[in-house]
Short mmCIF file of N, CA and C in Angstrom, two decimals:
data_model
loop_
_atom_site.label_atom_id
_atom_site.label_comp_id
_atom_site.label_asym_id
_atom_site.label_seq_id
_atom_site.Cartn_x
_atom_site.Cartn_y
_atom_site.Cartn_z
N MET A 1 71.93 112.26 276.72
CA MET A 1 71.24 111.09 276.20
C MET A 1 71.83 109.85 276.87
N ASN A 2 70.96 108.91 277.13
CA ASN A 2 71.39 107.61 277.63
C ASN A 2 71.25 106.58 276.52
N TYR A 3 71.91 105.47 276.72
CA TYR A 3 71.76 104.35 275.79
C TYR A 3 71.60 103.07 276.59
N GLY A 4 70.88 102.13 276.00
CA GLY A 4 70.63 100.87 276.68
C GLY A 4 71.70 99.83 276.41
N GLU A 5 72.25 99.84 275.18
CA GLU A 5 73.20 98.79 274.82
C GLU A 5 73.98 99.19 273.58
N ILE A 6 75.17 98.66 273.48
CA ILE A 6 75.96 98.71 272.25
C ILE A 6 76.25 97.26 271.88
N LYS A 7 75.84 96.86 270.68
CA LYS A 7 76.13 95.50 270.20
C LYS A 7 77.20 95.62 269.11
N THR A 8 78.33 94.98 269.34
CA THR A 8 79.35 94.92 268.31
C THR A 8 79.18 93.61 267.54
N ASN A 9 79.70 93.60 266.33
CA ASN A 9 79.60 92.40 265.49
C ASN A 9 78.15 91.94 265.33
N ASP A 10 77.25 92.89 265.19
CA ASP A 10 75.82 92.63 265.06
C ASP A 10 75.50 92.33 263.60
N ILE A 11 74.76 91.26 263.35
CA ILE A 11 74.37 90.91 261.98
C ILE A 11 72.86 90.96 261.78
N ALA A 12 72.12 91.45 262.78
CA ALA A 12 70.66 91.44 262.72
C ALA A 12 70.04 92.79 262.36
N ASN A 13 70.78 93.87 262.47
CA ASN A 13 70.17 95.20 262.36
C ASN A 13 70.73 96.02 261.22
N GLY A 14 70.76 95.41 260.04
CA GLY A 14 71.28 96.05 258.84
C GLY A 14 72.17 95.08 258.11
N GLU A 15 72.57 95.46 256.92
CA GLU A 15 73.38 94.56 256.10
C GLU A 15 74.80 94.44 256.63
N GLY A 16 75.32 93.23 256.56
CA GLY A 16 76.70 92.98 256.95
C GLY A 16 76.88 92.95 258.45
N VAL A 17 78.12 93.11 258.86
CA VAL A 17 78.48 93.12 260.28
C VAL A 17 78.56 94.58 260.71
N ARG A 18 77.93 94.90 261.84
CA ARG A 18 77.76 96.29 262.23
C ARG A 18 77.96 96.47 263.73
N THR A 19 78.06 97.71 264.14
CA THR A 19 77.92 98.07 265.54
C THR A 19 76.56 98.73 265.67
N SER A 20 75.78 98.29 266.65
CA SER A 20 74.44 98.84 266.85
C SER A 20 74.36 99.55 268.19
N LEU A 21 73.84 100.76 268.14
CA LEU A 21 73.64 101.59 269.33
C LEU A 21 72.15 101.68 269.60
N PHE A 22 71.74 101.22 270.78
CA PHE A 22 70.35 101.27 271.20
C PHE A 22 70.18 102.45 272.15
N VAL A 23 69.64 103.55 271.65
CA VAL A 23 69.47 104.75 272.46
C VAL A 23 68.28 104.58 273.40
N SER A 24 68.27 105.34 274.47
CA SER A 24 67.16 105.32 275.42
C SER A 24 66.23 106.48 275.15
N GLY A 25 64.95 106.24 275.41
CA GLY A 25 63.93 107.25 275.26
C GLY A 25 63.06 107.01 274.04
N CYS A 26 61.78 106.76 274.30
CA CYS A 26 60.82 106.58 273.20
C CYS A 26 59.42 106.82 273.74
N ARG A 27 58.69 107.66 273.05
CA ARG A 27 57.31 107.97 273.45
C ARG A 27 56.27 107.22 272.61
N HIS A 28 56.70 106.40 271.66
CA HIS A 28 55.75 105.66 270.82
C HIS A 28 55.01 104.58 271.60
N HIS A 29 55.73 103.86 272.43
CA HIS A 29 55.16 102.78 273.26
C HIS A 29 54.36 101.79 272.43
N CYS A 30 54.99 101.26 271.38
CA CYS A 30 54.33 100.28 270.51
C CYS A 30 53.99 99.01 271.29
N LYS A 31 52.81 98.48 271.05
CA LYS A 31 52.38 97.25 271.70
C LYS A 31 53.35 96.12 271.34
N ASN A 32 53.84 95.42 272.35
CA ASN A 32 54.79 94.31 272.21
C ASN A 32 56.12 94.73 271.57
N CYS A 33 56.56 95.92 271.89
CA CYS A 33 57.88 96.41 271.48
C CYS A 33 58.94 95.41 271.93
N PHE A 34 59.94 95.17 271.08
CA PHE A 34 60.98 94.21 271.43
C PHE A 34 61.96 94.76 272.46
N ASN A 35 61.92 96.08 272.72
CA ASN A 35 62.91 96.69 273.59
C ASN A 35 62.27 97.73 274.51
N GLU A 36 61.22 97.31 275.20
CA GLU A 36 60.42 98.20 276.03
C GLU A 36 61.24 98.93 277.11
N ALA A 37 62.30 98.32 277.59
CA ALA A 37 63.12 98.96 278.64
C ALA A 37 63.66 100.30 278.18
N THR A 38 63.89 100.45 276.88
CA THR A 38 64.48 101.69 276.38
C THR A 38 63.46 102.81 276.16
N TRP A 39 62.21 102.61 276.54
CA TRP A 39 61.25 103.71 276.48
C TRP A 39 61.65 104.83 277.44
N ASP A 40 62.25 104.45 278.55
CA ASP A 40 62.64 105.39 279.61
C ASP A 40 63.90 106.14 279.19
N PHE A 41 63.82 107.46 279.14
CA PHE A 41 64.97 108.28 278.74
C PHE A 41 66.14 108.14 279.71
N GLY A 42 65.88 107.73 280.93
CA GLY A 42 66.93 107.57 281.93
C GLY A 42 67.52 106.17 281.99
N TYR A 43 67.03 105.27 281.15
CA TYR A 43 67.50 103.88 281.17
C TYR A 43 68.93 103.77 280.67
N GLY A 44 69.68 102.86 281.26
CA GLY A 44 71.02 102.54 280.75
C GLY A 44 72.10 103.47 281.25
N LYS A 45 73.04 103.74 280.37
CA LYS A 45 74.23 104.52 280.71
C LYS A 45 74.24 105.84 279.94
N LEU A 46 74.95 106.81 280.48
CA LEU A 46 75.11 108.10 279.82
C LEU A 46 75.99 107.95 278.58
N PHE A 47 75.57 108.55 277.48
CA PHE A 47 76.34 108.54 276.23
C PHE A 47 77.40 109.63 276.34
N THR A 48 78.67 109.23 276.37
CA THR A 48 79.77 110.16 276.62
C THR A 48 80.79 110.12 275.48
N GLU A 49 81.82 110.91 275.59
CA GLU A 49 82.92 110.86 274.63
C GLU A 49 83.58 109.48 274.65
N GLU A 50 83.64 108.87 275.83
CA GLU A 50 84.20 107.52 275.94
C GLU A 50 83.33 106.51 275.19
N THR A 51 82.01 106.71 275.26
CA THR A 51 81.09 105.84 274.51
C THR A 51 81.34 105.98 273.02
N MET A 52 81.49 107.21 272.55
CA MET A 52 81.76 107.43 271.13
C MET A 52 83.06 106.76 270.72
N ALA A 53 84.09 106.92 271.55
CA ALA A 53 85.39 106.30 271.25
C ALA A 53 85.27 104.79 271.17
N GLU A 54 84.48 104.20 272.04
CA GLU A 54 84.25 102.75 272.02
C GLU A 54 83.57 102.33 270.71
N ILE A 55 82.58 103.09 270.28
CA ILE A 55 81.89 102.77 269.03
C ILE A 55 82.82 102.95 267.85
N PHE A 56 83.56 104.04 267.82
CA PHE A 56 84.50 104.27 266.72
C PHE A 56 85.52 103.13 266.63
N LYS A 57 86.06 102.72 267.77
CA LYS A 57 87.04 101.63 267.77
C LYS A 57 86.43 100.35 267.24
N SER A 58 85.19 100.07 267.61
CA SER A 58 84.53 98.84 267.17
C SER A 58 84.27 98.84 265.66
N CYS A 59 84.23 100.01 265.06
CA CYS A 59 83.94 100.13 263.62
C CYS A 59 85.21 100.20 262.77
N GLU A 60 86.37 100.22 263.38
CA GLU A 60 87.62 100.35 262.63
C GLU A 60 87.93 99.19 261.67
N PRO A 61 87.67 97.93 262.05
CA PRO A 61 88.03 96.84 261.11
C PRO A 61 87.32 96.99 259.76
N ASP A 62 88.02 96.63 258.70
CA ASP A 62 87.47 96.73 257.36
C ASP A 62 86.20 95.91 257.18
N TRP A 63 86.06 94.83 257.92
CA TRP A 63 84.91 93.94 257.77
C TRP A 63 83.65 94.44 258.48
N ILE A 64 83.75 95.56 259.17
CA ILE A 64 82.56 96.18 259.77
C ILE A 64 81.93 97.08 258.71
N ASN A 65 80.69 96.80 258.36
CA ASN A 65 80.00 97.56 257.31
C ASN A 65 79.55 98.94 257.76
N GLY A 66 79.22 99.08 259.04
CA GLY A 66 78.76 100.39 259.48
C GLY A 66 78.11 100.37 260.84
N LEU A 67 77.29 101.38 261.06
CA LEU A 67 76.64 101.66 262.33
C LEU A 67 75.14 101.57 262.15
N SER A 68 74.45 101.02 263.16
CA SER A 68 72.99 101.02 263.18
C SER A 68 72.52 101.73 264.45
N LEU A 69 71.51 102.58 264.29
CA LEU A 69 70.88 103.28 265.41
C LEU A 69 69.50 102.71 265.62
N LEU A 70 69.23 102.32 266.86
CA LEU A 70 67.92 101.78 267.21
C LEU A 70 67.54 102.35 268.57
N GLY A 71 66.49 101.82 269.13
CA GLY A 71 66.11 102.37 270.40
C GLY A 71 65.30 101.43 271.25
N GLY A 72 64.62 102.22 272.01
CA GLY A 72 64.31 103.63 272.05
C GLY A 72 64.02 104.20 270.67
N GLU A 73 64.16 105.52 270.60
CA GLU A 73 63.85 106.24 269.37
C GLU A 73 64.93 107.27 269.07
N PRO A 74 65.75 107.01 268.03
CA PRO A 74 66.80 107.97 267.68
C PRO A 74 66.28 109.37 267.32
N PHE A 75 65.06 109.45 266.78
CA PHE A 75 64.55 110.75 266.35
C PHE A 75 63.70 111.47 267.39
N GLU A 76 63.69 111.00 268.64
CA GLU A 76 63.12 111.85 269.69
C GLU A 76 63.97 113.11 269.72
N PRO A 77 63.35 114.28 269.86
CA PRO A 77 64.12 115.53 269.80
C PRO A 77 65.33 115.57 270.74
N GLU A 78 65.19 115.04 271.94
CA GLU A 78 66.30 115.04 272.89
C GLU A 78 67.47 114.22 272.37
N ASN A 79 67.19 113.13 271.69
CA ASN A 79 68.24 112.26 271.18
C ASN A 79 68.91 112.85 269.94
N GLN A 80 68.15 113.55 269.12
CA GLN A 80 68.72 114.18 267.93
C GLN A 80 69.87 115.12 268.29
N LYS A 81 69.71 115.86 269.38
CA LYS A 81 70.73 116.84 269.78
C LYS A 81 72.08 116.20 270.05
N VAL A 82 72.08 114.97 270.54
CA VAL A 82 73.32 114.25 270.83
C VAL A 82 73.79 113.46 269.62
N LEU A 83 72.85 112.87 268.91
CA LEU A 83 73.21 112.01 267.79
C LEU A 83 73.74 112.78 266.59
N LEU A 84 73.25 113.97 266.33
CA LEU A 84 73.72 114.72 265.16
C LEU A 84 75.23 114.94 265.18
N PRO A 85 75.82 115.51 266.23
CA PRO A 85 77.29 115.68 266.21
C PRO A 85 78.03 114.34 266.17
N PHE A 86 77.48 113.31 266.81
CA PHE A 86 78.09 111.99 266.77
C PHE A 86 78.10 111.44 265.35
N LEU A 87 77.00 111.58 264.63
CA LEU A 87 76.93 111.08 263.25
C LEU A 87 77.86 111.85 262.32
N ILE A 88 77.99 113.14 262.55
CA ILE A 88 78.94 113.95 261.76
C ILE A 88 80.35 113.40 261.96
N MET A 89 80.72 113.16 263.21
CA MET A 89 82.06 112.62 263.49
C MET A 89 82.23 111.23 262.89
N PHE A 90 81.18 110.41 262.96
CA PHE A 90 81.25 109.06 262.40
C PHE A 90 81.51 109.12 260.90
N LYS A 91 80.77 109.96 260.18
CA LYS A 91 80.93 110.06 258.72
C LYS A 91 82.30 110.64 258.35
N GLU A 92 82.81 111.56 259.15
CA GLU A 92 84.16 112.09 258.89
C GLU A 92 85.21 111.01 259.06
N ARG A 93 85.04 110.18 260.07
CA ARG A 93 86.01 109.14 260.38
C ARG A 93 85.87 107.93 259.45
N PHE A 94 84.64 107.61 259.08
CA PHE A 94 84.36 106.40 258.28
C PHE A 94 83.49 106.73 257.07
N PRO A 95 83.98 107.51 256.12
CA PRO A 95 83.12 107.89 254.98
C PRO A 95 82.66 106.72 254.13
N GLN A 96 83.38 105.60 254.18
CA GLN A 96 83.04 104.44 253.36
C GLN A 96 82.02 103.52 254.04
N LYS A 97 81.70 103.76 255.30
CA LYS A 97 80.76 102.91 256.04
C LYS A 97 79.38 103.54 256.07
N ASP A 98 78.36 102.69 256.10
CA ASP A 98 77.00 103.23 256.07
C ASP A 98 76.38 103.30 257.46
N ILE A 99 75.31 104.08 257.53
CA ILE A 99 74.55 104.22 258.77
C ILE A 99 73.10 103.82 258.48
N TRP A 100 72.61 102.87 259.25
CA TRP A 100 71.22 102.48 259.23
C TRP A 100 70.56 103.06 260.48
N CYS A 101 69.29 103.43 260.35
CA CYS A 101 68.55 103.94 261.50
C CYS A 101 67.15 103.34 261.49
N TYR A 102 66.75 102.84 262.64
CA TYR A 102 65.40 102.32 262.84
C TYR A 102 64.62 103.36 263.63
N SER A 103 63.50 103.81 263.06
CA SER A 103 62.71 104.84 263.71
C SER A 103 61.23 104.51 263.62
N GLY A 104 60.52 104.76 264.69
CA GLY A 104 59.06 104.65 264.67
C GLY A 104 58.41 105.79 263.92
N PHE A 105 59.16 106.86 263.68
CA PHE A 105 58.66 107.96 262.87
C PHE A 105 58.82 107.61 261.40
N THR A 106 57.95 108.13 260.58
CA THR A 106 58.10 107.93 259.14
C THR A 106 59.03 109.00 258.58
N TYR A 107 59.53 108.74 257.39
CA TYR A 107 60.36 109.72 256.67
C TYR A 107 59.62 111.06 256.61
N GLU A 108 58.33 111.00 256.28
CA GLU A 108 57.53 112.22 256.14
C GLU A 108 57.43 112.99 257.46
N GLU A 109 57.33 112.27 258.58
CA GLU A 109 57.28 112.94 259.89
C GLU A 109 58.63 113.57 260.23
N ILE A 110 59.72 112.88 259.95
CA ILE A 110 61.05 113.41 260.24
C ILE A 110 61.33 114.66 259.42
N MET A 111 60.86 114.68 258.18
CA MET A 111 61.11 115.81 257.28
C MET A 111 60.08 116.93 257.42
N GLY A 112 59.06 116.76 258.27
CA GLY A 112 58.08 117.80 258.51
C GLY A 112 56.95 117.84 257.49
N LYS A 113 56.85 116.84 256.64
CA LYS A 113 55.75 116.79 255.66
C LYS A 113 54.46 116.35 256.32
N THR A 114 54.57 115.63 257.43
CA THR A 114 53.45 115.24 258.29
C THR A 114 53.81 115.74 259.68
N PRO A 115 52.90 116.45 260.35
CA PRO A 115 53.22 116.99 261.68
C PRO A 115 53.69 115.92 262.66
N SER A 116 54.77 116.24 263.38
CA SER A 116 55.36 115.29 264.31
C SER A 116 56.40 115.98 265.19
N ARG A 117 56.60 115.45 266.38
CA ARG A 117 57.65 115.99 267.26
C ARG A 117 59.04 115.67 266.73
N ALA A 118 59.15 114.72 265.80
CA ALA A 118 60.46 114.38 265.24
C ALA A 118 61.00 115.49 264.35
N PHE A 119 60.13 116.32 263.81
CA PHE A 119 60.57 117.40 262.94
C PHE A 119 61.09 118.54 263.79
N THR A 120 62.40 118.74 263.72
CA THR A 120 63.08 119.77 264.51
C THR A 120 63.99 120.57 263.56
N PRO A 121 64.60 121.63 264.05
CA PRO A 121 65.54 122.37 263.19
C PRO A 121 66.74 121.53 262.71
N ILE A 122 66.99 120.39 263.34
CA ILE A 122 68.14 119.57 262.93
C ILE A 122 67.77 118.20 262.36
N SER A 123 66.48 117.88 262.30
CA SER A 123 66.09 116.52 261.87
C SER A 123 66.50 116.22 260.42
N ALA A 124 66.35 117.19 259.52
CA ALA A 124 66.74 116.94 258.12
C ALA A 124 68.25 116.74 258.00
N GLU A 125 69.02 117.50 258.77
CA GLU A 125 70.47 117.33 258.73
C GLU A 125 70.87 115.96 259.27
N MET A 126 70.23 115.55 260.36
CA MET A 126 70.53 114.22 260.91
C MET A 126 70.16 113.14 259.91
N LEU A 127 68.99 113.27 259.29
CA LEU A 127 68.56 112.27 258.31
C LEU A 127 69.51 112.23 257.12
N SER A 128 70.09 113.36 256.74
CA SER A 128 70.99 113.41 255.59
C SER A 128 72.27 112.60 255.82
N LEU A 129 72.59 112.31 257.07
CA LEU A 129 73.78 111.52 257.40
C LEU A 129 73.49 110.02 257.43
N ILE A 130 72.21 109.68 257.35
CA ILE A 130 71.78 108.28 257.42
C ILE A 130 71.62 107.75 255.99
N ASP A 131 72.11 106.55 255.75
CA ASP A 131 72.01 105.95 254.43
C ASP A 131 70.71 105.18 254.24
N ILE A 132 70.34 104.40 255.25
CA ILE A 132 69.14 103.57 255.18
C ILE A 132 68.28 103.85 256.41
N LEU A 133 67.00 104.16 256.17
CA LEU A 133 66.04 104.41 257.25
C LEU A 133 64.98 103.33 257.20
N VAL A 134 64.84 102.60 258.30
CA VAL A 134 63.71 101.68 258.46
C VAL A 134 62.69 102.47 259.27
N ASP A 135 61.59 102.85 258.61
CA ASP A 135 60.67 103.81 259.25
C ASP A 135 59.32 103.19 259.57
N GLY A 136 58.64 103.83 260.50
CA GLY A 136 57.29 103.44 260.89
C GLY A 136 57.25 102.68 262.20
N ARG A 137 56.18 102.92 262.93
CA ARG A 137 56.02 102.25 264.21
C ARG A 137 55.82 100.74 264.00
N PHE A 138 56.23 99.96 264.99
CA PHE A 138 55.94 98.54 264.98
C PHE A 138 54.45 98.37 265.27
N ILE A 139 53.75 97.65 264.39
CA ILE A 139 52.32 97.39 264.58
C ILE A 139 52.13 95.89 264.75
N GLU A 140 51.72 95.51 265.94
CA GLU A 140 51.58 94.10 266.30
C GLU A 140 50.72 93.34 265.28
N ASP A 141 49.62 93.92 264.83
CA ASP A 141 48.72 93.24 263.89
C ASP A 141 49.35 93.02 262.52
N GLN A 142 50.46 93.73 262.24
CA GLN A 142 51.14 93.57 260.96
C GLN A 142 52.50 92.89 261.12
N LYS A 143 52.72 92.28 262.28
CA LYS A 143 53.98 91.57 262.54
C LYS A 143 54.14 90.44 261.54
N ASP A 144 55.37 90.30 261.04
CA ASP A 144 55.66 89.25 260.07
C ASP A 144 57.13 88.86 260.25
N ILE A 145 57.37 87.69 260.82
CA ILE A 145 58.75 87.29 261.10
C ILE A 145 59.53 86.92 259.85
N SER A 146 58.87 86.84 258.70
CA SER A 146 59.59 86.54 257.46
C SER A 146 60.19 87.79 256.82
N LEU A 147 59.83 88.96 257.32
CA LEU A 147 60.37 90.20 256.76
C LEU A 147 61.84 90.37 257.14
N VAL A 148 62.61 90.89 256.21
CA VAL A 148 64.03 91.13 256.46
C VAL A 148 64.20 92.55 257.00
N PHE A 149 64.93 92.70 258.09
CA PHE A 149 65.30 93.99 258.69
C PHE A 149 64.12 94.84 259.16
N ARG A 150 62.97 94.25 259.38
CA ARG A 150 61.84 95.00 259.92
C ARG A 150 60.89 94.03 260.61
N GLY A 151 60.06 94.56 261.49
CA GLY A 151 59.19 93.71 262.28
C GLY A 151 57.76 93.63 261.84
N SER A 152 57.26 94.69 261.18
CA SER A 152 55.87 94.68 260.73
C SER A 152 55.78 95.20 259.31
N ALA A 153 54.75 94.76 258.60
CA ALA A 153 54.62 95.00 257.16
C ALA A 153 54.48 96.48 256.80
N ASN A 154 54.05 97.31 257.72
CA ASN A 154 53.90 98.74 257.43
C ASN A 154 55.25 99.46 257.34
N GLN A 155 56.28 98.88 257.89
CA GLN A 155 57.58 99.54 257.93
C GLN A 155 58.26 99.47 256.57
N ARG A 156 58.96 100.55 256.22
CA ARG A 156 59.66 100.63 254.94
C ARG A 156 61.16 100.68 255.18
N ILE A 157 61.90 100.16 254.21
CA ILE A 157 63.36 100.27 254.23
C ILE A 157 63.71 101.25 253.11
N ILE A 158 64.09 102.45 253.52
CA ILE A 158 64.24 103.57 252.58
C ILE A 158 65.71 103.88 252.33
N ASP A 159 66.06 104.02 251.06
CA ASP A 159 67.38 104.52 250.67
C ASP A 159 67.30 106.04 250.77
N VAL A 160 67.85 106.58 251.84
CA VAL A 160 67.70 108.02 252.12
C VAL A 160 68.40 108.88 251.08
N LYS A 161 69.60 108.50 250.66
CA LYS A 161 70.34 109.31 249.68
C LYS A 161 69.56 109.41 248.37
N LYS A 162 69.07 108.29 247.87
CA LYS A 162 68.30 108.30 246.61
C LYS A 162 66.97 109.02 246.78
N THR A 163 66.34 108.86 247.93
CA THR A 163 65.07 109.53 248.22
C THR A 163 65.26 111.04 248.22
N ASN A 164 66.30 111.51 248.89
CA ASN A 164 66.56 112.96 248.94
C ASN A 164 66.90 113.50 247.56
N ALA A 165 67.64 112.75 246.76
CA ALA A 165 68.01 113.20 245.42
C ALA A 165 66.81 113.24 244.48
N LYS A 166 65.94 112.25 244.60
CA LYS A 166 64.80 112.13 243.68
C LYS A 166 63.59 112.95 244.13
N GLY A 167 63.50 113.23 245.42
CA GLY A 167 62.36 113.98 245.93
C GLY A 167 61.13 113.12 246.16
N GLU A 168 61.30 111.81 246.12
CA GLU A 168 60.22 110.87 246.44
C GLU A 168 60.85 109.62 247.05
N ILE A 169 60.04 108.88 247.78
CA ILE A 169 60.55 107.71 248.50
C ILE A 169 61.11 106.69 247.51
N VAL A 170 62.35 106.27 247.78
CA VAL A 170 63.00 105.20 247.02
C VAL A 170 63.31 104.10 248.03
N LEU A 171 62.66 102.96 247.84
CA LEU A 171 62.90 101.85 248.75
C LEU A 171 64.25 101.22 248.47
N TYR A 172 64.87 100.74 249.51
CA TYR A 172 66.14 100.06 249.41
C TYR A 172 65.87 98.62 249.03
N LEU A 173 66.36 98.23 247.89
CA LEU A 173 66.13 96.87 247.41
C LEU A 173 67.46 96.20 247.20
N LYS A 174 67.64 95.05 247.81
CA LYS A 174 68.87 94.29 247.61
C LYS A 174 68.62 92.85 247.84
#
């Protein structure tokens, strides 16, 4: 897997101060995507053990709330294979920090309730490591700059832990 950028001390992509990883590769190709360069799976740099160590180090301070995954598309099947072991290591190292993920896929597509390439043998396990999922493709006609942590009105901010426990979508409200 490649990645386009790592932003440390990011305050735009989830609550608090975070490290954000922008993975490469996305087949959604949303009109007026804010990060079109990351559609290409070969864009950026190779995600390596050194990359993981850099992210872990950036998350060590107590004032870092957690990690955000963006893209590109974290739930493209190729990216899931790399991100799953990384997220397991992140949660082992930082159990008190949260993980936010921005995906053009919906929760239902990731979980296989709606047919999608995002549903893989490991997608549910990867989703179980994520605390907050901002789901749904960016839709230009529903763009709203007043929305917090999302770009278009169709996108939801889902509390994944509560959703999985309850068996129905629980929106993250704060």
